[in-house]
Coordinates of C-alpha atoms in Angstrom, one line a residue:
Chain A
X1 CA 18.7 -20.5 -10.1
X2 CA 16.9 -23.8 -10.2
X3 CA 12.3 -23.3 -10.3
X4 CA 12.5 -24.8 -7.4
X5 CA 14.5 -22.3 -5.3
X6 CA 12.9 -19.4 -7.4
X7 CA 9.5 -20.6 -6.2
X8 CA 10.9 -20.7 -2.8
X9 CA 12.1 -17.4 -3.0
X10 CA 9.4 -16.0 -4.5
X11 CA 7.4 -17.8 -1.1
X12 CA 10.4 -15.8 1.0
X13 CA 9.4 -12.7 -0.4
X14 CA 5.3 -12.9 -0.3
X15 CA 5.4 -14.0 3.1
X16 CA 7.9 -11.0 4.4
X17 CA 6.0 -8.1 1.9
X18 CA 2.8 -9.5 3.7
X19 CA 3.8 -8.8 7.0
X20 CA 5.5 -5.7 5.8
X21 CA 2.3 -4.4 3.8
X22 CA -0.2 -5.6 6.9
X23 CA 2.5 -3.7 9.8
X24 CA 2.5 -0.1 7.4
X25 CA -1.2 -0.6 7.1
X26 CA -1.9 -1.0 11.1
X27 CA 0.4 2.3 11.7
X28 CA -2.1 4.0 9.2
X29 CA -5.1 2.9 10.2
X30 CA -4.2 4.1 13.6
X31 CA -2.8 7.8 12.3
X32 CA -6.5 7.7 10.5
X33 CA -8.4 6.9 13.8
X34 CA -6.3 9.4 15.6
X35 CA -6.6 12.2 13.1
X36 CA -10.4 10.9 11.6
X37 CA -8.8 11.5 8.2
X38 CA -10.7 9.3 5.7
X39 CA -8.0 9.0 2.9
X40 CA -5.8 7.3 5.4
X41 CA -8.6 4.7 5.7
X42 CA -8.4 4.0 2.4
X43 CA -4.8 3.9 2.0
X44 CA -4.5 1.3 4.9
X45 CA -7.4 -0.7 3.2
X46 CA -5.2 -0.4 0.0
X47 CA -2.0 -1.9 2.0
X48 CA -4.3 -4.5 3.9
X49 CA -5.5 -5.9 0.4
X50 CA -2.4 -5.5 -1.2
X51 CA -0.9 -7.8 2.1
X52 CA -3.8 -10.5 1.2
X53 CA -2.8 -10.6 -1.9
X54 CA 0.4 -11.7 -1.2
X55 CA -0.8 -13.8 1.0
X56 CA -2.5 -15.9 -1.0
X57 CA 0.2 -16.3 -3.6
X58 CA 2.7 -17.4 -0.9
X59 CA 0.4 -20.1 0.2
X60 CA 0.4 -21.2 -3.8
X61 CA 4.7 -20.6 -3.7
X62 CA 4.4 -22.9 -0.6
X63 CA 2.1 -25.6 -1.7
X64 CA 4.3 -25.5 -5.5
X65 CA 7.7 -26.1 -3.9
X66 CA 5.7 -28.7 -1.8
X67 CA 4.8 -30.6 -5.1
X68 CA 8.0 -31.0 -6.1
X69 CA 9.1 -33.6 -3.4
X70 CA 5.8 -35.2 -3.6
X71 CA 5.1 -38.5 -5.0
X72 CA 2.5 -38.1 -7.1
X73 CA 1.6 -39.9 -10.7
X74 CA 0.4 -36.3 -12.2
X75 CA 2.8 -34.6 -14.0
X76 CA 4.8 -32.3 -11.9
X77 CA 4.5 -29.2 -14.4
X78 CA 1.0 -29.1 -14.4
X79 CA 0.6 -29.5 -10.7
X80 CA 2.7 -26.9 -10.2
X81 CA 1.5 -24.3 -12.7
X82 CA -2.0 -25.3 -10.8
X83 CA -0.4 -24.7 -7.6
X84 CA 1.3 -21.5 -8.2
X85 CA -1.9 -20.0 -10.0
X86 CA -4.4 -21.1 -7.6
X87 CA -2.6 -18.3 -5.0
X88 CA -2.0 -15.8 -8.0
X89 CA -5.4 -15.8 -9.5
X90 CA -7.1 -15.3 -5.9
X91 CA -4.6 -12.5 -5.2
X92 CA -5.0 -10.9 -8.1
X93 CA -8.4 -9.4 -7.6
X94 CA -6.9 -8.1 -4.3
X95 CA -4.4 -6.0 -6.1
X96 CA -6.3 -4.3 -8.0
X97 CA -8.6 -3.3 -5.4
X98 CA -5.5 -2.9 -3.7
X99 CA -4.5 -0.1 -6.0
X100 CA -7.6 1.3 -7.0
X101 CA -8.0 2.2 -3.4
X102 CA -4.9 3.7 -3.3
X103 CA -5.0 5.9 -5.9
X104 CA -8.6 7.0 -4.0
X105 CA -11.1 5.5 -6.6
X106 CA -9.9 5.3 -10.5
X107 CA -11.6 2.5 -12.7
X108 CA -10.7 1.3 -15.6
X109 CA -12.4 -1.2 -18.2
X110 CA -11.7 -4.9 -19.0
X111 CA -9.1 -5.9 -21.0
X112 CA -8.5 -9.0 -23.4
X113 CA -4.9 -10.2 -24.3
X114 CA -4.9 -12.4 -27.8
X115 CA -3.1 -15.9 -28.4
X116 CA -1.1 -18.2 -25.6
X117 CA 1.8 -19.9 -26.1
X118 CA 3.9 -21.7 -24.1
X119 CA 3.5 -25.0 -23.4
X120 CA 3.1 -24.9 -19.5
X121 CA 0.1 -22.4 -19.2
X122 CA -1.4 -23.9 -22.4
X123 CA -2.3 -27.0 -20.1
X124 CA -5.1 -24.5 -18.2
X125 CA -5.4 -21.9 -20.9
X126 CA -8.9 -20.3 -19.1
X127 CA -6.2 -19.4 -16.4
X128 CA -3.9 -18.0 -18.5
X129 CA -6.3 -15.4 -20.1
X130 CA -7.8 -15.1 -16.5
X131 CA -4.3 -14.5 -15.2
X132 CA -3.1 -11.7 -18.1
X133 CA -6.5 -10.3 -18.1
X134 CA -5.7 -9.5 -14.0
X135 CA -2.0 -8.6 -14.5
X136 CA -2.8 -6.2 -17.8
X137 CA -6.1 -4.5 -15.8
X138 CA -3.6 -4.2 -12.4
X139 CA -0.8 -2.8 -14.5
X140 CA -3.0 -0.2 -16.2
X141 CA -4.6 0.6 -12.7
X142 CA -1.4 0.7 -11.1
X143 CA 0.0 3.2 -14.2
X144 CA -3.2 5.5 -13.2
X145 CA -2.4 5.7 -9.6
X146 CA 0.9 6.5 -10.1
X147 CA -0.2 9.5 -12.7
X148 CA -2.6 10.5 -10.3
X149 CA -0.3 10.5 -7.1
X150 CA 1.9 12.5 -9.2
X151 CA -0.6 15.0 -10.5
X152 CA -1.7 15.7 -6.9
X153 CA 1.5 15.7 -4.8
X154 CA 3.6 16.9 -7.5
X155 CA 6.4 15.2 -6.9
X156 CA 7.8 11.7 -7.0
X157 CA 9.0 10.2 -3.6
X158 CA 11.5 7.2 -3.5
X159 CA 8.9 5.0 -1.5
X160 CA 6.0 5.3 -3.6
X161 CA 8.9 5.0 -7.0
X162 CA 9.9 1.9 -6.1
X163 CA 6.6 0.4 -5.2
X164 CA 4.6 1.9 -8.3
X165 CA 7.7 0.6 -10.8
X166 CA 8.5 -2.8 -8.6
X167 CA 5.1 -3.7 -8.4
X168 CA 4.1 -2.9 -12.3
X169 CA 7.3 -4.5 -13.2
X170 CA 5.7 -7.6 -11.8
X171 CA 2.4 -7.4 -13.5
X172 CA 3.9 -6.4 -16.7
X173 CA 6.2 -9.8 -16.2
X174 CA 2.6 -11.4 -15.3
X175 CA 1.7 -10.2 -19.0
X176 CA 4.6 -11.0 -20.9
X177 CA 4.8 -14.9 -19.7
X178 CA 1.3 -15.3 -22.2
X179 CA 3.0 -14.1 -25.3
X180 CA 6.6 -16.3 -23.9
X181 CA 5.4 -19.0 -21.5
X182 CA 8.6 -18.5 -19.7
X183 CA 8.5 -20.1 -16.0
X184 CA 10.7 -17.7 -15.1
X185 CA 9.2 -14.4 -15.6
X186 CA 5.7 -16.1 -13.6
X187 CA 8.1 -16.5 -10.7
X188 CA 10.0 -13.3 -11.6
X189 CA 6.5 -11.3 -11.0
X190 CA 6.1 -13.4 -8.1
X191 CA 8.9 -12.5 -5.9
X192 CA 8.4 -8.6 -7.6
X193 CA 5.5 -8.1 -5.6
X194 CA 6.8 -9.4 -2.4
X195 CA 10.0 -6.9 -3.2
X196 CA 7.6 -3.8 -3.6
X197 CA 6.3 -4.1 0.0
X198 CA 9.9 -4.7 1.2
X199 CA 11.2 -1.6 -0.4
X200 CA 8.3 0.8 0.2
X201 CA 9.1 -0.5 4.1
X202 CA 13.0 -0.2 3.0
X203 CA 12.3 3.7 1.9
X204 CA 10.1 4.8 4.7
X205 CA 12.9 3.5 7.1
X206 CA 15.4 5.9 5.2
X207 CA 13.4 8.7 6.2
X208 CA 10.7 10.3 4.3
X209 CA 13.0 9.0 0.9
X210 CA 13.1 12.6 -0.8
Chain B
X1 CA 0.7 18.5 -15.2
X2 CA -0.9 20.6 -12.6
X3 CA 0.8 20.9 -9.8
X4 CA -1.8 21.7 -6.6
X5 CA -0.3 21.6 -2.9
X6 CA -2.8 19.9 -0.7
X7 CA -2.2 19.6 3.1
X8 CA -4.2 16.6 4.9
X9 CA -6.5 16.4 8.0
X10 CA -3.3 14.7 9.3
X11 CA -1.3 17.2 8.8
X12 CA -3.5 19.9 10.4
X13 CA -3.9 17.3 13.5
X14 CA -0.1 16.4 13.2
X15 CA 0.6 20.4 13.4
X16 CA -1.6 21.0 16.1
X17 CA -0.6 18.7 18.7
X18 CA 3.1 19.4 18.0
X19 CA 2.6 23.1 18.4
X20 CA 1.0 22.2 22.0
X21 CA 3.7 19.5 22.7
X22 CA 6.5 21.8 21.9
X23 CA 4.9 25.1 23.1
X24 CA 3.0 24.6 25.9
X25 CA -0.6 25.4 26.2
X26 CA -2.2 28.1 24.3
X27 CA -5.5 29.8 23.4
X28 CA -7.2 29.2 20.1
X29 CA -5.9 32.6 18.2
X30 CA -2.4 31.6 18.7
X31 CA -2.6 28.2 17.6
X32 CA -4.0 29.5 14.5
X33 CA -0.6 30.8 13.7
X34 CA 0.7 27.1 14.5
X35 CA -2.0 25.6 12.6
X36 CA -2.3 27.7 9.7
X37 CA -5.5 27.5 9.7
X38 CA -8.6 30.1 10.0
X39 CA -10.5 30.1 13.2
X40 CA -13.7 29.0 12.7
X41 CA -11.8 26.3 10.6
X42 CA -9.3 25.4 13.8
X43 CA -12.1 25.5 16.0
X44 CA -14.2 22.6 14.7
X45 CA -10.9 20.5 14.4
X46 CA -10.0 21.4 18.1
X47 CA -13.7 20.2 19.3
X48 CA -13.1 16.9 17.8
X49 CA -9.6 16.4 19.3
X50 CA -11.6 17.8 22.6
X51 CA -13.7 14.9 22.3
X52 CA -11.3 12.4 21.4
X53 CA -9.4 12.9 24.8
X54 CA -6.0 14.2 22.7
X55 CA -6.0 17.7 23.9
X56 CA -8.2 19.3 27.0
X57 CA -9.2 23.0 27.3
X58 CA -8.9 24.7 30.5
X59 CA -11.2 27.2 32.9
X60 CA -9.0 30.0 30.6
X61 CA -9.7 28.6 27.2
X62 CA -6.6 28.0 26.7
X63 CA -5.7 24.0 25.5
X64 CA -3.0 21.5 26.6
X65 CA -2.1 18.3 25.0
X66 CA -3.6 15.6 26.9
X67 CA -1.1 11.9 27.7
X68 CA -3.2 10.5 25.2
X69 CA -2.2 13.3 22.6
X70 CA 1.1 12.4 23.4
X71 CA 0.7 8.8 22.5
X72 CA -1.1 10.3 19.1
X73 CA 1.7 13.0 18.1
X74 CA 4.6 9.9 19.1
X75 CA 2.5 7.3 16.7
X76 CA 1.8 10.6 13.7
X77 CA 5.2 11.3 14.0
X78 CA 6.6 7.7 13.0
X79 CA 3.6 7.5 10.4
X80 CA 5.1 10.6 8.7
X81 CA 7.9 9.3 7.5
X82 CA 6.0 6.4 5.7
X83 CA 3.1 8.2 4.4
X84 CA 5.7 10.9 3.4
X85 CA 7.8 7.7 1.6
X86 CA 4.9 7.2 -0.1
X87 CA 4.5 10.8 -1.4
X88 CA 1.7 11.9 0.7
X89 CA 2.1 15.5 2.6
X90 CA 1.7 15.9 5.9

């Protein structure tokens, strides 16, 4: 696959996990204003942040695959590593709240990855360490509500597997490219997180996924 | 790992109105069995359903689901499976 149509894909995906993460979180909300129970508030927050997150990175997938057919006299790798991190960095924040609110309040510390490479990121390196910092912190949150949905329910469910390993698959991805500065596994994590919202939908349709 | 079973507000709202759907109206002391709940527990959770027009308790004592509680169970029951997808008990 050409960067082109990976960024494009990866825009596919944010924009159907979005609507997928913001329609689960509506038919919660509304179970938690039928039944008044609080911890479905906070796991319909969790989707709705989770669904802005998304958001925002497939308004940076969209405005990257813009740039390619644009005439402009910067160079097109920059503008696009601008591009694409402009939505990741603002959705970033959103995950983790995302997840911290679904695992009902955990917090963890902040965390500092060492040397970039890659020649790419190294253009806006304050991003990159901004960028790893966010995916590293989301994937550590994400490991601790995952331990903790586990300790409490007991068991694993096929919905909340695929999400929890999808979704820190794609911040673990969001790591890695600092230590490879690989475009690939940026737009790899990309399209990741738009596939965790499909396939917790995906497993929910397949009833209850035991 | 511990292992605890936990059983949400949800749930105990889910089970009620089914129990009342399914069954038919009934005192308070019978849909404790439904409920699984204690009394004094069930009691509170039936004033608040009382008040949120889901279920309406008659010159008997004994309570009905409401239309509206029918709407509720119909939009619990397709929540279920994705809250249950996402291993939360109901």
């Amino acid at each position: 696959l050409e960067p082109s149509s990976l960024i494009m894909l990866a825009g596919i995906f944010e924009l159907v996990g979005a609507i997928l993460a913001m329609h689960m979180a509506s038919k919660i909300l509304r179970a938690s204003r039928i039944t008044g129970d609080k911890s479905l508030t906070l796991l319909a927050v969790g989707l709705l942040f989770y669904s802005l997150g998304l958001g925002f990175e497939m308004v940076g997938s969209f405005f990257a695959w813009g740039t390619m057919y644009a005439h402009t006299p910067r160079r097109i790798e920059e503008l696009q590593t601008i591009m694409l991190n402009r939505g990741t960095l603002l959705g970033m924040p959103l995950y983790t709240v995302s997840y911290v609110l679904m695992a009902a309040s955990l917090y963890v510390g902040h965390v500092r990855v060492g040397e970039i490479e890659g020649r790419a990121l190294a253009v806006i390196p304050f991003i990159a360490y901004v960028y790893a910092d966010y995916n590293l912190v989301n994937l550590i949150v994400l490991a601790a509500a995952a331990y903790y949905n586990m300790a409490r329910y007991g068991t694993a469910r096929l919905g909340n597997t695929l999400f929890y390993t999808i979704a820190g698959a794609s911040h673990l991805f969001g790591v890695l490219i600092v230590f490879w500065g690989d475009w690939l596994l940026l737009l790899l994590s990309m399209v990741l997180r738009g596939l965790a919202a499909v396939a917790l939908f995906a497993a929910s349709r397949l009833g209850g996924g035991s | 790992m511990v292992r605890r079973k936990y059983r949400s507000q949800a749930g105990i709202v889910l089970d009620i109105l089914e129990a009342l759907a399914s069954e038919g109206p009934m005192p308070a002391t019978r849909l404790t069995y439904y409920a699984n709940l204690p009394y004094d527990r069930l009691k509170i959770i039936l004033e608040s359903l009382v008040e949120e027009g889901l279920v309406e308790r008659d010159e008997n004592r004994y309570y009905r689901i409401t239309d509206k509680g029918l709407e509720a169970l119909k939009t619990l029951r397709e929540t279920r499976k994705l809250l249950e997808s996402m291993g939360f008990r109901l």
